[in-house]
PDB file of C-alpha atoms (C1' of nucleotides) in Angstrom:
ATOM      1  CA  MET A 106    -117.207  66.215 -68.466  1.00 44.00           C
ATOM      2  CA  THR A 107    -115.773  63.450 -65.899  1.00 43.00           C
ATOM      3  CA  SER A 108    -112.675  64.743 -65.022  1.00 45.00           C
ATOM      4  CA  SER A 109    -112.395  67.481 -67.150  1.00 61.00           C
ATOM      5  CA  GLY A 110    -108.694  68.895 -66.471  1.00 84.00           C
ATOM      6  CA  THR A 111    -106.688  66.170 -66.119  1.00 92.00           C
ATOM      7  CA  ILE A 112    -104.281  64.674 -69.056  1.00 95.00           C
ATOM      8  CA  PRO A 113    -102.931  61.585 -69.805  1.00 96.00           C
ATOM      9  CA  ILE A 114     -99.367  60.194 -69.302  1.00 96.00           C
ATOM     10  CA  GLY A 115     -98.257  61.550 -72.525  1.00 96.00           C
ATOM     11  CA  GLU A 116     -99.183  65.164 -71.991  1.00 96.00           C
ATOM     12  CA  LEU A 117     -97.694  64.778 -68.774  1.00 97.00           C
ATOM     13  CA  SER A 118     -94.554  63.686 -70.026  1.00 96.00           C
ATOM     14  CA  ARG A 119     -94.517  66.710 -72.888  1.00 96.00           C
ATOM     15  CA  LEU A 120     -95.313  69.289 -70.141  1.00 95.00           C
ATOM     16  CA  THR A 121     -92.817  68.460 -67.758  1.00 96.00           C
ATOM     17  CA  GLY A 122     -90.377  67.086 -70.379  1.00 95.00           C
ATOM     18  CA  CYS A 123     -90.125  63.716 -68.563  1.00 96.00           C
ATOM     19  CA  ASN A 124     -89.926  60.254 -70.505  1.00 96.00           C
ATOM     20  CA  ILE A 125     -93.002  58.322 -70.006  1.00 97.00           C
ATOM     21  CA  GLU A 126     -90.967  55.252 -68.533  1.00 96.00           C
ATOM     22  CA  THR A 127     -89.243  57.467 -66.252  1.00 97.00           C
ATOM     23  CA  ILE A 128     -92.825  58.683 -65.086  1.00 98.00           C
ATOM     24  CA  ARG A 129     -93.793  55.383 -64.349  1.00 97.00           C
ATOM     25  CA  TYR A 130     -90.560  54.346 -62.770  1.00 97.00           C
ATOM     26  CA  TYR A 131     -91.337  57.297 -60.349  1.00 98.00           C
ATOM     27  CA  GLU A 132     -94.822  56.101 -59.481  1.00 97.00           C
ATOM     28  CA  ARG A 133     -93.495  52.368 -59.252  1.00 96.00           C
ATOM     29  CA  ILE A 134     -90.907  53.381 -56.770  1.00 95.00           C
ATOM     30  CA  GLY A 135     -93.413  55.967 -54.630  1.00 96.00           C
ATOM     31  CA  ILE A 136     -91.998  58.922 -55.928  1.00 97.00           C
ATOM     32  CA  LEU A 137     -95.307  60.411 -57.582  1.00 97.00           C
ATOM     33  CA  PRO A 138     -98.324  58.664 -55.831  1.00 97.00           C
ATOM     34  CA  ALA A 139    -100.371  56.527 -58.203  1.00 96.00           C
ATOM     35  CA  PRO A 140    -102.640  58.726 -59.787  1.00 97.00           C
ATOM     36  CA  VAL A 141    -106.259  58.261 -60.673  1.00 95.00           C
ATOM     37  CA  ARG A 142    -107.602  55.910 -63.886  1.00 94.00           C
ATOM     38  CA  ARG A 143    -110.207  56.889 -66.422  1.00 92.00           C
ATOM     39  CA  GLY A 144    -110.216  53.155 -67.096  1.00 91.00           C
ATOM     40  CA  ARG A 145    -106.534  52.056 -67.647  1.00 92.00           C
ATOM     41  CA  PHE A 146    -105.088  55.197 -68.237  1.00 95.00           C
ATOM     42  CA  ARG A 147    -103.698  57.479 -65.957  1.00 96.00           C
ATOM     43  CA  ARG A 148    -104.937  60.576 -65.769  1.00 96.00           C
ATOM     44  CA  TYR A 149    -102.782  63.678 -64.321  1.00 97.00           C
ATOM     45  CA  ASP A 150    -104.431  67.157 -62.812  1.00 96.00           C
ATOM     46  CA  THR A 151    -102.059  69.900 -61.613  1.00 95.00           C
ATOM     47  CA  SER A 152    -101.199  68.837 -58.602  1.00 95.00           C
ATOM     48  CA  GLY A 153     -99.734  65.744 -60.766  1.00 96.00           C
ATOM     49  CA  VAL A 154     -97.942  68.336 -62.906  1.00 97.00           C
ATOM     50  CA  ARG A 155     -96.383  69.938 -60.303  1.00 97.00           C
ATOM     51  CA  ARG A 156     -95.200  67.178 -58.320  1.00 98.00           C
ATOM     52  CA  LEU A 157     -93.460  65.827 -61.387  1.00 98.00           C
ATOM     53  CA  ALA A 158     -92.089  69.232 -62.066  1.00 98.00           C
ATOM     54  CA  PHE A 159     -90.343  69.265 -58.517  1.00 98.00           C
ATOM     55  CA  VAL A 160     -88.742  66.398 -58.967  1.00 98.00           C
ATOM     56  CA  ARG A 161     -87.718  67.440 -62.573  1.00 98.00           C
ATOM     57  CA  ARG A 162     -86.075  70.452 -61.115  1.00 98.00           C
ATOM     58  CA  ALA A 163     -84.546  68.550 -57.964  1.00 98.00           C
ATOM     59  CA  ARG A 164     -83.150  66.620 -60.662  1.00 98.00           C
ATOM     60  CA  GLU A 165     -81.763  69.003 -62.664  1.00 97.00           C
ATOM     61  CA  LEU A 166     -79.713  70.089 -59.220  1.00 98.00           C
ATOM     62  CA  GLY A 167     -78.157  66.516 -59.116  1.00 98.00           C
ATOM     63  CA  PHE A 168     -80.125  65.295 -55.717  1.00 98.00           C
ATOM     64  CA  PRO A 169     -80.516  62.008 -55.587  1.00 98.00           C
ATOM     65  CA  LEU A 170     -84.276  59.816 -55.420  1.00 98.00           C
ATOM     66  CA  ASP A 171     -84.018  59.292 -51.720  1.00 97.00           C
ATOM     67  CA  THR A 172     -83.370  63.284 -51.271  1.00 97.00           C
ATOM     68  CA  VAL A 173     -85.923  64.121 -53.702  1.00 98.00           C
ATOM     69  CA  ARG A 174     -88.392  62.377 -51.424  1.00 97.00           C
ATOM     70  CA  THR A 175     -87.398  64.325 -48.074  1.00 95.00           C
ATOM     71  CA  LEU A 176     -87.357  67.167 -50.438  1.00 96.00           C
ATOM     72  CA  LEU A 177     -90.935  66.865 -51.640  1.00 96.00           C
ATOM     73  CA  PHE A 178     -92.231  65.563 -47.229  1.00 95.00           C
ATOM     74  CA  LEU A 179     -90.527  69.011 -46.468  1.00 94.00           C
ATOM     75  CA  ALA A 180     -91.865  71.250 -49.134  1.00 94.00           C
ATOM     76  CA  GLU A 181     -95.439  69.590 -48.560  1.00 89.00           C
ATOM     77  CA  GLY A 182     -95.343  71.163 -44.912  1.00 80.00           C
ATOM     78  CA  GLY A 183     -92.877  68.464 -42.907  1.00 66.00           C
ATOM     79  CA  GLY A 184     -91.048  70.271 -39.633  1.00 63.00           C
ATOM     80  CA  HIS A 185     -88.191  72.775 -39.951  1.00 70.00           C
ATOM     81  CA  SER A 186     -88.342  72.815 -43.614  1.00 82.00           C
ATOM     82  CA  CYS A 187     -86.244  75.947 -44.592  1.00 89.00           C
ATOM     83  CA  GLU A 188     -83.419  74.458 -41.906  1.00 88.00           C
ATOM     84  CA  GLN A 189     -83.462  71.246 -43.105  1.00 91.00           C
ATOM     85  CA  ALA A 190     -84.147  72.068 -47.023  1.00 94.00           C
ATOM     86  CA  ARG A 191     -80.471  73.780 -46.392  1.00 94.00           C
ATOM     87  CA  GLU A 192     -78.679  70.956 -44.839  1.00 94.00           C
ATOM     88  CA  VAL A 193     -79.330  68.592 -47.708  1.00 96.00           C
ATOM     89  CA  ALA A 194     -78.599  71.173 -50.389  1.00 97.00           C
ATOM     90  CA  GLU A 195     -75.296  72.278 -48.484  1.00 97.00           C
ATOM     91  CA  ILE A 196     -74.634  68.439 -48.957  1.00 97.00           C
ATOM     92  CA  GLN A 197     -75.496  68.216 -51.916  1.00 98.00           C
ATOM     93  CA  LEU A 198     -73.638  70.839 -52.920  1.00 98.00           C
ATOM     94  CA  ALA A 199     -70.048  69.632 -51.560  1.00 97.00           C
ATOM     95  CA  ASP A 200     -71.055  67.000 -53.260  1.00 97.00           C
ATOM     96  CA  VAL A 201     -71.394  69.166 -56.835  1.00 98.00           C
ATOM     97  CA  LEU A 202     -68.133  71.042 -55.828  1.00 98.00           C
ATOM     98  CA  ALA A 203     -66.419  67.717 -55.461  1.00 97.00           C
ATOM     99  CA  LYS A 204     -67.244  65.778 -58.232  1.00 97.00           C
ATOM    100  CA  ARG A 205     -66.846  69.484 -60.157  1.00 98.00           C
ATOM    101  CA  ALA A 206     -63.216  69.552 -58.548  1.00 97.00           C
ATOM    102  CA  ASP A 207     -62.088  65.821 -59.838  1.00 97.00           C
ATOM    103  CA  LEU A 208     -63.652  66.542 -63.297  1.00 98.00           C
ATOM    104  CA  ASP A 209     -60.746  69.152 -63.403  1.00 98.00           C
ATOM    105  CA  ARG A 210     -58.248  66.976 -62.763  1.00 98.00           C
ATOM    106  CA  MET A 211     -59.182  64.947 -65.483  1.00 98.00           C
ATOM    107  CA  ALA A 212     -59.808  67.614 -67.732  1.00 98.00           C
ATOM    108  CA  VAL A 213     -56.305  69.303 -67.124  1.00 98.00           C
ATOM    109  CA  VAL A 214     -54.539  65.671 -67.870  1.00 98.00           C
ATOM    110  CA  LEU A 215     -56.587  64.994 -70.839  1.00 98.00           C
ATOM    111  CA  GLY A 216     -55.952  68.410 -72.510  1.00 97.00           C
ATOM    112  CA  ASP A 217     -52.238  68.062 -71.921  1.00 96.00           C
ATOM    113  CA  LEU A 218     -52.411  64.742 -73.372  1.00 95.00           C
ATOM    114  CA  VAL A 219     -54.019  65.925 -76.134  1.00 95.00           C
ATOM    115  CA  GLN A 220     -52.270  68.371 -77.003  1.00 94.00           C
ATOM    116  CA  ALA A 221     -48.580  66.504 -77.090  1.00 92.00           C
ATOM    117  CA  CYS A 222     -50.230  63.947 -78.962  1.00 88.00           C
ATOM    118  CA  GLY A 223     -51.193  66.409 -81.180  1.00 82.00           C
ATOM    119  CA  ALA A 224     -47.663  67.945 -81.690  1.00 77.00           C
ATOM    120  CA  GLY A 225     -46.530  64.553 -82.726  1.00 66.00           C
ATOM    121  CA  ASP A 226     -43.137  64.316 -83.164  1.00 63.00           C
ATOM    122  CA  ALA A 227     -40.973  62.020 -80.681  1.00 64.00           C
ATOM    123  CA  ALA A 228     -41.669  58.516 -81.673  1.00 70.00           C
ATOM    124  CA  GLY A 229     -44.050  56.677 -79.145  1.00 81.00           C
ATOM    125  CA  CYS A 230     -47.299  58.643 -78.106  1.00 90.00           C
ATOM    126  CA  PRO A 231     -47.478  60.539 -75.314  1.00 92.00           C
ATOM    127  CA  LEU A 232     -50.965  59.476 -74.367  1.00 94.00           C
ATOM    128  CA  LEU A 233     -49.833  55.787 -74.438  1.00 94.00           C
ATOM    129  CA  GLU A 234     -46.963  56.333 -72.815  1.00 93.00           C
ATOM    130  CA  ALA A 235     -48.187  58.482 -69.738  1.00 94.00           C
ATOM    131  CA  LEU A 236     -50.676  55.355 -69.018  1.00 96.00           C
ATOM    132  CA  SER A 237     -48.116  53.035 -69.293  1.00 93.00           C
ATOM    133  CA  ASP A 238     -46.160  54.724 -67.197  1.00 83.00           C
TER     134      ASP A 238
ATOM    135  CA  MET B 180     -39.465  27.927 -56.987  1.00 43.00           C
ATOM    136  CA  THR B 181     -42.471  26.671 -60.202  1.00 42.00           C
ATOM    137  CA  SER B 182     -43.685  30.546 -60.600  1.00 43.00           C
ATOM    138  CA  SER B 183     -40.696  32.349 -59.064  1.00 60.00           C
ATOM    139  CA  GLY B 184     -41.990  36.150 -60.002  1.00 84.00           C
ATOM    140  CA  THR B 185     -45.654  35.852 -60.011  1.00 92.00           C
ATOM    141  CA  ILE B 186     -48.162  37.425 -57.428  1.00 95.00           C
ATOM    142  CA  PRO B 187     -51.384  36.075 -55.810  1.00 96.00           C
ATOM    143  CA  ILE B 188     -54.750  38.588 -56.807  1.00 96.00           C
ATOM    144  CA  GLY B 189     -54.105  40.338 -52.997  1.00 96.00           C
ATOM    145  CA  GLU B 190     -50.885  41.826 -54.095  1.00 96.00           C
ATOM    146  CA  LEU B 191     -52.064  42.633 -57.337  1.00 97.00           C
ATOM    147  CA  SER B 192     -54.678  44.206 -55.582  1.00 96.00           C
ATOM    148  CA  ARG B 193     -52.343  46.106 -53.078  1.00 95.00           C
ATOM    149  CA  LEU B 194     -50.073  47.320 -55.775  1.00 95.00           C
ATOM    150  CA  THR B 195     -52.500  49.109 -58.310  1.00 96.00           C
ATOM    151  CA  GLY B 196     -55.216  50.182 -55.581  1.00 95.00           C
ATOM    152  CA  CYS B 197     -57.660  47.881 -57.721  1.00 96.00           C
ATOM    153  CA  ASN B 198     -60.580  45.793 -55.759  1.00 96.00           C
ATOM    154  CA  ILE B 199     -60.156  42.244 -56.022  1.00 97.00           C
ATOM    155  CA  GLU B 200     -63.290  42.022 -57.315  1.00 96.00           C
ATOM    156  CA  THR B 201     -63.134  44.925 -59.750  1.00 97.00           C
ATOM    157  CA  ILE B 202     -59.950  42.534 -60.788  1.00 98.00           C
ATOM    158  CA  ARG B 203     -62.097  38.886 -61.089  1.00 97.00           C
ATOM    159  CA  TYR B 204     -64.675  41.723 -62.945  1.00 97.00           C
ATOM    160  CA  TYR B 205     -62.373  42.785 -65.733  1.00 98.00           C
ATOM    161  CA  GLU B 206     -61.227  39.274 -65.977  1.00 97.00           C
ATOM    162  CA  ARG B 207     -65.112  38.715 -66.519  1.00 96.00           C
ATOM    163  CA  ILE B 208     -65.175  41.017 -69.058  1.00 96.00           C
ATOM    164  CA  GLY B 209     -62.362  40.421 -70.868  1.00 96.00           C
ATOM    165  CA  ILE B 210     -60.196  43.794 -69.748  1.00 97.00           C
ATOM    166  CA  LEU B 211     -58.039  41.399 -68.609  1.00 97.00           C
ATOM    167  CA  PRO B 212     -57.150  38.443 -69.495  1.00 97.00           C
ATOM    168  CA  ALA B 213     -57.190  35.525 -67.485  1.00 96.00           C
ATOM    169  CA  PRO B 214     -54.046  34.319 -65.942  1.00 97.00           C
ATOM    170  CA  VAL B 215     -51.730  31.894 -65.048  1.00 95.00           C
ATOM    171  CA  ARG B 216     -53.106  29.677 -62.159  1.00 94.00           C
ATOM    172  CA  ARG B 217     -51.141  28.172 -59.599  1.00 92.00           C
ATOM    173  CA  GLY B 218     -53.966  25.386 -58.210  1.00 90.00           C
ATOM    174  CA  ARG B 219     -57.086  27.336 -58.130  1.00 92.00           C
ATOM    175  CA  PHE B 220     -55.193  30.890 -57.867  1.00 95.00           C
ATOM    176  CA  ARG B 221     -54.812  33.190 -59.788  1.00 96.00           C
ATOM    177  CA  ARG B 222     -51.201  34.408 -60.320  1.00 96.00           C
ATOM    178  CA  TYR B 223     -49.930  37.449 -62.213  1.00 97.00           C
ATOM    179  CA  ASP B 224     -47.021  38.713 -63.753  1.00 96.00           C
ATOM    180  CA  THR B 225     -45.080  42.201 -64.151  1.00 95.00           C
ATOM    181  CA  SER B 226     -47.000  42.088 -67.834  1.00 95.00           C
ATOM    182  CA  GLY B 227     -50.458  41.203 -65.669  1.00 96.00           C
ATOM    183  CA  VAL B 228     -49.204  44.650 -63.222  1.00 97.00           C
ATOM    184  CA  ARG B 229     -48.977  46.800 -65.890  1.00 97.00           C
ATOM    185  CA  ARG B 230     -52.119  46.384 -67.751  1.00 98.00           C
ATOM    186  CA  LEU B 231     -54.029  46.498 -64.721  1.00 98.00           C
ATOM    187  CA  ALA B 232     -52.310  49.341 -63.671  1.00 98.00           C
ATOM    188  CA  PHE B 233     -52.773  50.937 -67.191  1.00 98.00           C
ATOM    189  CA  VAL B 234     -56.781  50.042 -66.703  1.00 98.00           C
ATOM    190  CA  ARG B 235     -57.164  51.914 -63.321  1.00 98.00           C
ATOM    191  CA  ARG B 236     -54.956  55.197 -64.961  1.00 98.00           C
ATOM    192  CA  ALA B 237     -57.062  55.483 -68.053  1.00 98.00           C
ATOM    193  CA  ARG B 238     -59.971  54.317 -65.655  1.00 98.00           C
ATOM    194  CA  GLU B 239     -58.966  57.670 -63.574  1.00 97.00           C
ATOM    195  CA  LEU B 240     -59.292  60.171 -67.010  1.00 98.00           C
ATOM    196  CA  GLY B 241     -63.165  58.634 -66.995  1.00 98.00           C
ATOM    197  CA  PHE B 242     -62.560  56.189 -70.151  1.00 98.00           C
ATOM    198  CA  PRO B 243     -65.665  54.484 -70.014  1.00 98.00           C
ATOM    199  CA  LEU B 244     -64.502  50.444 -70.139  1.00 98.00           C
ATOM    200  CA  ASP B 245     -65.161  50.348 -73.676  1.00 97.00           C
ATOM    201  CA  THR B 246     -62.624  52.639 -74.664  1.00 97.00           C
ATOM    202  CA  VAL B 247     -59.753  51.491 -72.473  1.00 98.00           C
ATOM    203  CA  ARG B 248     -60.372  48.040 -74.753  1.00 97.00           C
ATOM    204  CA  THR B 249     -59.204  50.470 -77.375  1.00 95.00           C
ATOM    205  CA  LEU B 250     -56.811  51.578 -75.916  1.00 96.00           C
ATOM    206  CA  LEU B 251     -55.381  48.731 -74.757  1.00 96.00           C
ATOM    207  CA  PHE B 252     -55.479  47.758 -78.112  1.00 95.00           C
ATOM    208  CA  LEU B 253     -53.536  50.582 -79.543  1.00 94.00           C
ATOM    209  CA  ALA B 254     -50.912  50.295 -77.068  1.00 94.00           C
ATOM    210  CA  GLU B 255     -50.143  46.712 -77.930  1.00 90.00           C
ATOM    211  CA  GLY B 256     -49.496  48.402 -81.583  1.00 80.00           C
ATOM    212  CA  GLY B 257     -52.464  47.997 -83.323  1.00 67.00           C
ATOM    213  CA  GLY B 258     -52.670  50.469 -86.748  1.00 63.00           C
ATOM    214  CA  HIS B 259     -52.046  54.077 -86.168  1.00 70.00           C
ATOM    215  CA  SER B 260     -51.987  54.831 -82.458  1.00 82.00           C
ATOM    216  CA  CYS B 261     -51.283  57.913 -81.695  1.00 89.00           C
ATOM    217  CA  GLU B 262     -54.559  59.057 -84.245  1.00 89.00           C
ATOM    218  CA  GLN B 263     -56.215  56.941 -82.888  1.00 91.00           C
ATOM    219  CA  ALA B 264     -55.507  57.724 -79.455  1.00 94.00           C
ATOM    220  CA  ARG B 265     -55.584  61.523 -79.385  1.00 94.00           C
ATOM    221  CA  GLU B 266     -58.921  60.720 -80.873  1.00 94.00           C
ATOM    222  CA  VAL B 267     -60.498  59.251 -78.061  1.00 95.00           C
ATOM    223  CA  ALA B 268     -58.957  61.761 -76.152  1.00 97.00           C
ATOM    224  CA  GLU B 269     -60.677  64.273 -77.757  1.00 97.00           C
ATOM    225  CA  ILE B 270     -63.882  62.528 -77.128  1.00 97.00           C
ATOM    226  CA  GLN B 271     -63.019  61.820 -73.607  1.00 98.00           C
ATOM    227  CA  LEU B 272     -62.522  65.090 -73.099  1.00 98.00           C
ATOM    228  CA  ALA B 273     -65.233  66.875 -74.649  1.00 97.00           C
ATOM    229  CA  ASP B 274     -67.303  64.946 -72.520  1.00 97.00           C
ATOM    230  CA  VAL B 275     -65.701  66.015 -69.271  1.00 98.00           C
ATOM    231  CA  LEU B 276     -66.093  69.466 -69.928  1.00 98.00           C
ATOM    232  CA  ALA B 277     -69.487  68.883 -71.212  1.00 97.00           C
ATOM    233  CA  LYS B 278     -70.361  67.433 -67.446  1.00 97.00           C
ATOM    234  CA  ARG B 279     -67.528  70.067 -65.513  1.00 98.00           C
ATOM    235  CA  ALA B 280     -70.120  72.916 -67.207  1.00 97.00           C
ATOM    236  CA  ASP B 281     -73.271  70.740 -66.135  1.00 97.00           C
ATOM    237  CA  LEU B 282     -72.224  70.794 -62.526  1.00 98.00           C
ATOM    238  CA  ASP B 283     -70.959  74.332 -62.993  1.00 98.00           C
ATOM    239  CA  ARG B 284     -74.903  75.657 -63.415  1.00 98.00           C
ATOM    240  CA  MET B 285     -75.412  73.095 -60.364  1.00 98.00           C
ATOM    241  CA  ALA B 286     -72.989  74.690 -58.006  1.00 98.00           C
ATOM    242  CA  VAL B 287     -74.057  78.168 -58.876  1.00 98.00           C
ATOM    243  CA  VAL B 288     -77.721  77.060 -57.861  1.00 98.00           C
ATOM    244  CA  LEU B 289     -77.262  75.115 -55.430  1.00 98.00           C
ATOM    245  CA  GLY B 290     -74.922  77.773 -53.836  1.00 97.00           C
ATOM    246  CA  ASP B 291     -77.635  80.574 -54.425  1.00 96.00           C
ATOM    247  CA  LEU B 292     -80.115  79.235 -53.219  1.00 95.00           C
ATOM    248  CA  VAL B 293     -78.393  77.855 -49.247  1.00 95.00           C
ATOM    249  CA  GLN B 294     -77.433  80.902 -49.286  1.00 93.00           C
ATOM    250  CA  ALA B 295     -80.679  82.218 -49.402  1.00 92.00           C
ATOM    251  CA  CYS B 296     -82.133  79.545 -47.052  1.00 88.00           C
ATOM    252  CA  GLY B 297     -79.099  80.931 -44.814  1.00 82.00           C
ATOM    253  CA  ALA B 298     -80.496  84.502 -44.266  1.00 77.00           C
ATOM    254  CA  GLY B 299     -83.744  83.428 -43.230  1.00 66.00           C
ATOM    255  CA  ASP B 300     -85.608  86.332 -42.783  1.00 63.00           C
ATOM    256  CA  ALA B 301     -89.139  86.236 -45.431  1.00 64.00           C
ATOM    257  CA  ALA B 302     -91.962  83.542 -44.745  1.00 70.00           C
ATOM    258  CA  GLY B 303     -91.041  79.939 -46.861  1.00 82.00           C
ATOM    259  CA  CYS B 304     -88.024  78.743 -47.868  1.00 90.00           C
ATOM    260  CA  PRO B 305     -86.289  80.083 -51.103  1.00 92.00           C
ATOM    261  CA  LEU B 306     -85.029  76.348 -51.844  1.00 94.00           C
ATOM    262  CA  LEU B 307     -88.211  74.696 -51.838  1.00 94.00           C
ATOM    263  CA  GLU B 308     -89.904  77.466 -53.686  1.00 93.00           C
ATOM    264  CA  ALA B 309     -87.176  77.380 -56.158  1.00 94.00           C
ATOM    265  CA  LEU B 310     -88.343  73.893 -56.689  1.00 96.00           C
ATOM    266  CA  SER B 311     -92.340  74.728 -56.793  1.00 93.00           C
ATOM    267  CA  ASP B 312     -91.703  77.114 -59.270  1.00 83.00           C
TER     268      ASP B 312
ATOM    269  C1'  DC C 102    -112.454  46.364 -91.823  1.00 56.53           C
ATOM    270  C1'  DT C 103    -108.053  47.724 -90.816  1.00 56.53           C
ATOM    271  C1'  DT C 104    -103.951  50.873 -89.841  1.00 56.53           C
ATOM    272  C1'  DG C 105    -102.159  53.398 -86.437  1.00 56.53           C
ATOM    273  C1'  DC C 106    -101.787  55.747 -81.959  1.00 56.53           C
ATOM    274  C1'  DA C 107    -101.468  55.924 -77.178  1.00 56.53           C
ATOM    275  C1'  DT C 108    -101.468  53.385 -73.835  1.00 56.53           C
ATOM    276  C1'  DC C 109    -101.080  49.629 -70.852  1.00 56.53           C
ATOM    277  C1'  DT C 110     -97.676  46.076 -68.036  1.00 56.53           C
ATOM    278  C1'  DG C 111     -94.124  43.583 -66.977  1.00 56.53           C
ATOM    279  C1'  DT C 112     -89.117  42.569 -67.577  1.00 56.53           C
ATOM    280  C1'  DA C 113     -84.444  42.869 -69.072  1.00 56.53           C
ATOM    281  C1'  DG C 114     -80.532  45.683 -70.047  1.00 56.53           C
ATOM    282  C1'  DT C 115     -77.245  49.578 -68.986  1.00 56.53           C
ATOM    283  C1'  DC C 116     -72.446  50.665 -66.699  1.00 56.53           C
ATOM    284  C1'  DG C 117     -68.996  49.847 -63.746  1.00 56.53           C
ATOM    285  C1'  DC C 118     -68.762  48.230 -59.912  1.00 56.53           C
ATOM    286  C1'  DT C 119     -69.516  46.152 -55.066  1.00 56.53           C
ATOM    287  C1'  DA C 120     -71.194  42.669 -51.728  1.00 56.53           C
ATOM    288  C1'  DC C 121     -72.535  38.875 -50.149  1.00 56.53           C
ATOM    289  C1'  DA C 122     -73.097  33.530 -49.512  1.00 56.53           C
ATOM    290  C1'  DG C 123     -70.704  29.763 -49.243  1.00 56.53           C
ATOM    291  C1'  DA C 124     -67.211  26.049 -50.837  1.00 56.53           C
ATOM    292  C1'  DT C 125     -61.460  25.042 -50.247  1.00 56.53           C
ATOM    293  C1'  DG C 126     -57.209  24.670 -49.512  1.00 56.53           C
ATOM    294  C1'  DG C 127     -53.025  25.988 -46.661  1.00 56.53           C
ATOM    295  C1'  DT C 128     -50.292  27.809 -42.520  1.00 56.53           C
ATOM    296  C1'  DA C 129     -49.988  28.898 -36.989  1.00 56.53           C
ATOM    297  C1'  DG C 130     -51.056  28.193 -32.678  1.00 56.53           C
ATOM    298  C1'  DG C 131     -52.749  25.435 -28.827  1.00 56.53           C
TER     299       DG C 131
ATOM    300  C1'  DC D  53     -53.898  16.271 -34.323  1.00 56.53           C
ATOM    301  C1'  DC D  54     -57.821  19.899 -33.571  1.00 56.53           C
ATOM    302  C1'  DT D  55     -59.137  24.081 -34.305  1.00 56.53           C
ATOM    303  C1'  DA D  56     -58.609  28.585 -35.892  1.00 56.53           C
ATOM    304  C1'  DC D  57     -57.811  32.038 -39.642  1.00 56.53           C
ATOM    305  C1'  DC D  58     -56.636  33.716 -43.858  1.00 56.53           C
ATOM    306  C1'  DA D  59     -56.563  33.872 -48.608  1.00 56.53           C
ATOM    307  C1'  DT D  60     -58.805  32.347 -52.544  1.00 56.53           C
ATOM    308  C1'  DC D  61     -62.362  30.527 -55.171  1.00 56.53           C
ATOM    309  C1'  DT D  62     -67.519  30.636 -58.020  1.00 56.53           C
ATOM    310  C1'  DG D  63     -71.741  32.395 -58.852  1.00 56.53           C
ATOM    311  C1'  DT D  64     -75.346  35.498 -57.966  1.00 56.53           C
ATOM    312  C1'  DA D  65     -77.694  39.249 -56.498  1.00 56.53           C
ATOM    313  C1'  DG D  66     -77.590  44.812 -55.590  1.00 56.53           C
ATOM    314  C1'  DC D  67     -76.528  49.736 -56.609  1.00 56.53           C
ATOM    315  C1'  DG D  68     -78.920  54.256 -59.246  1.00 56.53           C
ATOM    316  C1'  DA D  69     -81.409  56.677 -62.380  1.00 56.53           C
ATOM    317  C1'  DC D  70     -83.259  55.088 -65.963  1.00 56.53           C
ATOM    318  C1'  DT D  71     -84.204  53.188 -70.270  1.00 56.53           C
ATOM    319  C1'  DA D  72     -85.571  49.225 -74.024  1.00 56.53           C
ATOM    320  C1'  DC D  73     -87.898  46.189 -75.369  1.00 56.53           C
ATOM    321  C1'  DA D  74     -92.445  42.519 -75.953  1.00 56.53           C
ATOM    322  C1'  DG D  75     -97.008  41.949 -76.403  1.00 56.53           C
ATOM    323  C1'  DA D  76    -101.523  42.866 -75.068  1.00 56.53           C
ATOM    324  C1'  DT D  77    -105.212  46.526 -75.330  1.00 56.53           C
ATOM    325  C1'  DG D  78    -108.748  49.895 -76.692  1.00 56.53           C
ATOM    326  C1'  DC D  79    -110.340  53.524 -79.732  1.00 56.53           C
ATOM    327  C1'  DA D  80    -110.926  56.461 -83.293  1.00 56.53           C
ATOM    328  C1'  DA D  81    -110.094  57.926 -88.651  1.00 56.53           C
ATOM    329  C1'  DG D  82    -109.950  56.702 -93.239  1.00 56.53           C
TER     330       DG D  82
END
DNA sequence: CTTGCATCTGTAGTCGCTACAGATGGTAGG
DNA sequence: CCTACCATCTGTAGCGACTACAGATGCAAG
C-alpha cells in the first residue's frame, strides 16, 4: 500500500458529481491544488474530496469562481471569517434576486404571448407583432 | 441628398439602445444584413432600425440568437408563422421558468445562510459550515 | 496479441458580447 | 494652414465557466 486512501480522478468525479474535465480545469486555474500523483495519474485524498465538494456546493449557489476562491480562503480560517462570508453571500443573494426579477418579467411577457398565440383568431401573430412593435 | 433617410451606426445605436460593437457583431454573424455604405460608413434606413429593434426585444425576452434568427425568418412571412412562433416561445418560457426555479432555490438557501450568519452566536460560521458539510 | 479502459496533455469551441489597438476621414477652432 | 477631435472603420483578443475534442500512454483482461 503506497497510498491506500487515495482515489483516481474518475472516482472523485463520481463522488462529487463533477465532470473530470472540470476538475482538471479547476486545478489549472488554481481553485484546486495540484494533487499527489501515482505515476502520471492524479490521486485524491479526503481533503481533496472535501475541497471539491465545497466548490461544487458554492457553485450550486451561484457564487462565481473568484468568490469561491475567497470562500475557500475564509473556510481555511482566514481572518474574520463569518463577517466576510456573510458579506459575499449578501452580494450573491442580491445578484440572484435581481436575476430572478429579470426572469419574472420575461416569464410574464412570454406567458401572455404564448396565450395570445394559442387563441389564434385575429390576422397576424401576436408574438411576432409584439416583437415588431 | 444622396441617401436622405439613412442614419449612421452611432445613431442606430442611440435609437435602439444597442451597443455599436454589438451591432457590428450582429452583422458579422448574419443576424443583421450588411447595410448600404456611404464610403466606408454603414448607413441604416427604417427597415434596418426596425430589424435591430426586433432583435433587441427578442433578446430582452431571453431568446438565444439562433432562435432570434428563426423569429426574424417567421416575421418575414416564412411558413406557418404563428404556430411555429408559439412553439419557440413555449420552449423559451420553459427555459425561463426552469432558470427561475433554480434561482428560487438559491435565494432560499442564501437567505437562510445570511440570516444565520447575522445572528452570530455559535462558534463557527453557519455559511462556511454549510458549504463544508 | 489485441482490445478496451482510464487517464494524460494541449488546444479549440461554446454564447453573447465587450474591449481594445491602430487606421481613416471629416469638421471646427486657432 | 495646421491641429485637435470625433465618429467610424477593421481585426483580434478577452470574459466566465466550462465542454469537447485529438492524440498519446499505460495497464489488465480475454
